[in-house]
Amino acid sequence: MLGRGEIAIVGAAESTQIGAVPGMSQIMLHADAALNAMAETGLKPSDIDGVACVGPMMPQQIAHYLGITPKWVDGTGVGGCSFMLHVRHAAAAIHAGYANTILITHGESGKSRINATPRPAEPESLNGQFEIPYGPFGPPTLFPIPVLRYMKTLGVTHEDLARVSVVTREWASKNPRAMFRDLITIDDVLNSRMIAYPFRILQCCLVTDGGGALILTKSDRAKDFPTKPVYILGTGESVETNMVSQMADFTSSSAFRVAGPTAIKAAGIAHKDVDHLMIYDAFAHLPMYGLEDLGFVKRGEAKDFIKEGHTRPGGKLPLNTNGGGLSYTHTGMYGMFALQESVRQMRGTAPAQVPGAKISVCHGVGGMFSASGTVVFSNQRP
Amino acid sequence: MLEPGRPKPKPTPETKHFWDGAKQGKLLLQRCGDTGKAYFPPRPFSPYTGTRNVSVFEASGRATLHSYVIHHRPVPGFTPPYAIAVVELEEGPRLMTNIIDCPQTPEALVLDMQLEVAFTPMDDDISLPLFRPTKGA
């Protein structure tokens, strides 16, 4: 059995630039972040013996590009939370002795589209037969489809949903690397350009370029590195359906309800122990679903929890402190950036540092509620 | 007839009966032989128990509006604003569709409103199960 805190993150870095990076192709964004993470740990490619990145045929591309000969690879690709699953799988692999030092990379030229991953529509797929003919066009038309049902069932207003973007922007205003930093009001959100009712542009994530990388090893080795180790206390994962129309419950994610509590239970913590929280915010409703499905609040209470200021700077549960996918960056698969912020908070190096934070929960979503992964971190080994 | 450019579904061996039924104006669902529960999308086994003992039956075509978005950007085959909806069939399963004969506005598209299926041909091969407000409801 994998022990709490047995595995640590010893390297964590983003690409040198994020946002608009027209001077780098997608594979180089992976490599740039990987080189930054190796540099801060003093590791060379020859020291890495495991590689994880998203998608078919990708681990071999990244390993060879970086000059790594891995004895363990993982190409799990379940959308933007794939990296949470990579962390989980890597921790298990190190525990099993399959590898000692694992590199997880992400790179995506989401804005500049240089060597970007194509997204072909397959008319024979179930999505191609039973969703695409009705006019969805990318995540802004699919991810928010459950929102009106959530609003009606739980009494959530347009103002409640707009407030998520307002609070997230407060955090972004403290982060010099965030793409959007100017404070906004609920009226600003509700008067911004309509994209797919009920959501307007300020309730949809950014589309950017960027990369990130993590290096994991046994915590017993952490003292060999100059970085402050961030321990993995617990992890969880699940999937539901990649057809949003077939979600069992439009007001709650099955994948969230499996992944989140699995991680929190494995970590041996209570919700009140959590000092810092990341919930992947591709769209404004996701922090609400996450707060409820992970059990931080009861069903239907997320709107008031946010309204009362608990997730804001100075609140008791700081949420999405980098500015989130809504205001910081969102390459397409933002989960890597949520993990980077959890690591920064645990290292004490975040631009909007939560004073004295010891436990961080990082919760990811992938592919329109189709997948989920959760990681619980701490800067103290149990 | 639908405006040209809309992406066209391509049936597979497991879904052919659904699209053949649609062409004849029938909304065909499947039922689990173990539980009696209806399911969608089509497959030759039950997602509830895994049994291959399943049957095809014609649904009533009655549904309610479960949720939707109204897309405001242009997409080939669609003129914005247009609603992308999920309806809940009387028999239980939900499916994605469009709502026709109804203004594409939040005021006209009211959750839980009564709908009925309105098969609309794309061409000689494919008819889509779109939905319209039930007359007199």
Short mmCIF file of C-alpha atoms in Angstrom, two decimals, chain A residues 123-124 126 128-137 140-142 144-149 152 193-198 243-250, chain B residues 6-12 15 18-19 40-42 65-73 75 78 82 84 86 94 96-98 106 111-112 128-130:
data_model
loop_
_atom_site.label_atom_id
_atom_site.label_comp_id
_atom_site.label_asym_id
_atom_site.label_seq_id
_atom_site.Cartn_x
_atom_site.Cartn_y
_atom_site.Cartn_z
CA PRO A 123 -19.25 11.14 -37.72
CA GLU A 124 -19.32 7.44 -36.74
CA LEU A 126 -21.31 8.22 -30.59
CA GLY A 128 -20.63 12.30 -33.99
CA GLN A 129 -23.99 10.57 -34.29
CA PHE A 130 -25.85 11.82 -31.24
CA GLU A 131 -24.41 15.23 -30.28
CA ILE A 132 -22.45 16.91 -33.08
CA PRO A 133 -25.41 17.02 -35.56
CA TYR A 134 -27.22 19.41 -33.21
CA GLY A 135 -24.65 22.17 -33.46
CA PRO A 136 -22.28 22.05 -30.51
CA PHE A 137 -18.99 23.66 -31.45
CA PRO A 140 -18.30 26.64 -24.72
CA THR A 141 -21.37 24.99 -26.26
CA LEU A 142 -21.10 21.68 -24.40
CA PRO A 144 -22.45 24.71 -19.90
CA ILE A 145 -25.33 22.53 -21.10
CA PRO A 146 -26.17 21.30 -17.56
CA VAL A 147 -26.07 24.82 -16.06
CA LEU A 148 -29.73 25.84 -16.51
CA ARG A 149 -30.83 22.61 -14.83
CA LYS A 152 -33.38 25.67 -11.52
CA ARG A 193 -20.55 39.36 -24.86
CA MET A 194 -22.95 36.41 -24.93
CA ILE A 195 -21.27 33.18 -26.04
CA ALA A 196 -23.70 30.39 -25.21
CA TYR A 197 -26.58 31.42 -22.93
CA PRO A 198 -26.44 31.37 -19.96
CA MET A 243 -21.25 12.79 -23.96
CA VAL A 244 -22.46 15.61 -21.73
CA SER A 245 -26.03 14.80 -22.75
CA GLN A 246 -25.66 11.41 -21.05
CA MET A 247 -24.48 12.63 -17.62
CA ALA A 248 -26.60 10.83 -15.06
CA ASP A 249 -27.26 14.00 -13.03
CA PHE A 250 -26.97 17.48 -14.52
CA ARG B 6 -24.87 20.54 -40.62
CA PRO B 7 -22.57 17.63 -39.63
CA LYS B 8 -24.18 14.37 -40.67
CA PRO B 9 -24.16 11.30 -38.44
CA LYS B 10 -22.82 8.05 -39.91
CA PRO B 11 -24.57 4.93 -38.57
CA THR B 12 -22.58 1.94 -37.32
CA THR B 15 -26.88 2.09 -34.32
CA PHE B 18 -32.05 3.76 -34.78
CA TRP B 19 -31.33 5.69 -37.97
CA PHE B 40 -29.87 5.35 -25.06
CA PRO B 41 -27.61 5.68 -27.08
CA PRO B 42 -28.11 2.36 -28.91
CA LEU B 65 -36.92 20.14 -21.90
CA HIS B 66 -34.15 19.18 -19.48
CA SER B 67 -31.48 21.82 -20.17
CA TYR B 68 -29.92 23.81 -23.00
CA VAL B 69 -27.59 26.53 -24.15
CA ILE B 70 -28.31 29.15 -26.80
CA HIS B 71 -25.26 29.49 -29.02
CA HIS B 72 -24.58 32.99 -30.32
CA ARG B 73 -21.71 32.30 -32.68
CA VAL B 75 -21.37 27.37 -36.97
CA PHE B 78 -26.71 26.79 -38.15
CA TYR B 82 -29.79 28.60 -31.86
CA ILE B 84 -28.58 23.08 -28.30
CA VAL B 86 -31.11 18.01 -23.98
CA ARG B 94 -32.14 11.82 -22.44
CA MET B 96 -29.31 15.99 -27.38
CA THR B 97 -31.42 17.73 -30.00
CA ASN B 98 -32.66 21.08 -31.30
CA PRO B 106 -34.76 31.99 -22.68
CA LEU B 111 -37.26 24.08 -18.57
CA ASP B 112 -39.65 21.13 -18.23
CA LEU B 128 -32.82 13.84 -37.19
CA PRO B 129 -35.12 13.55 -34.16
CA LEU B 130 -35.72 17.23 -33.45
#
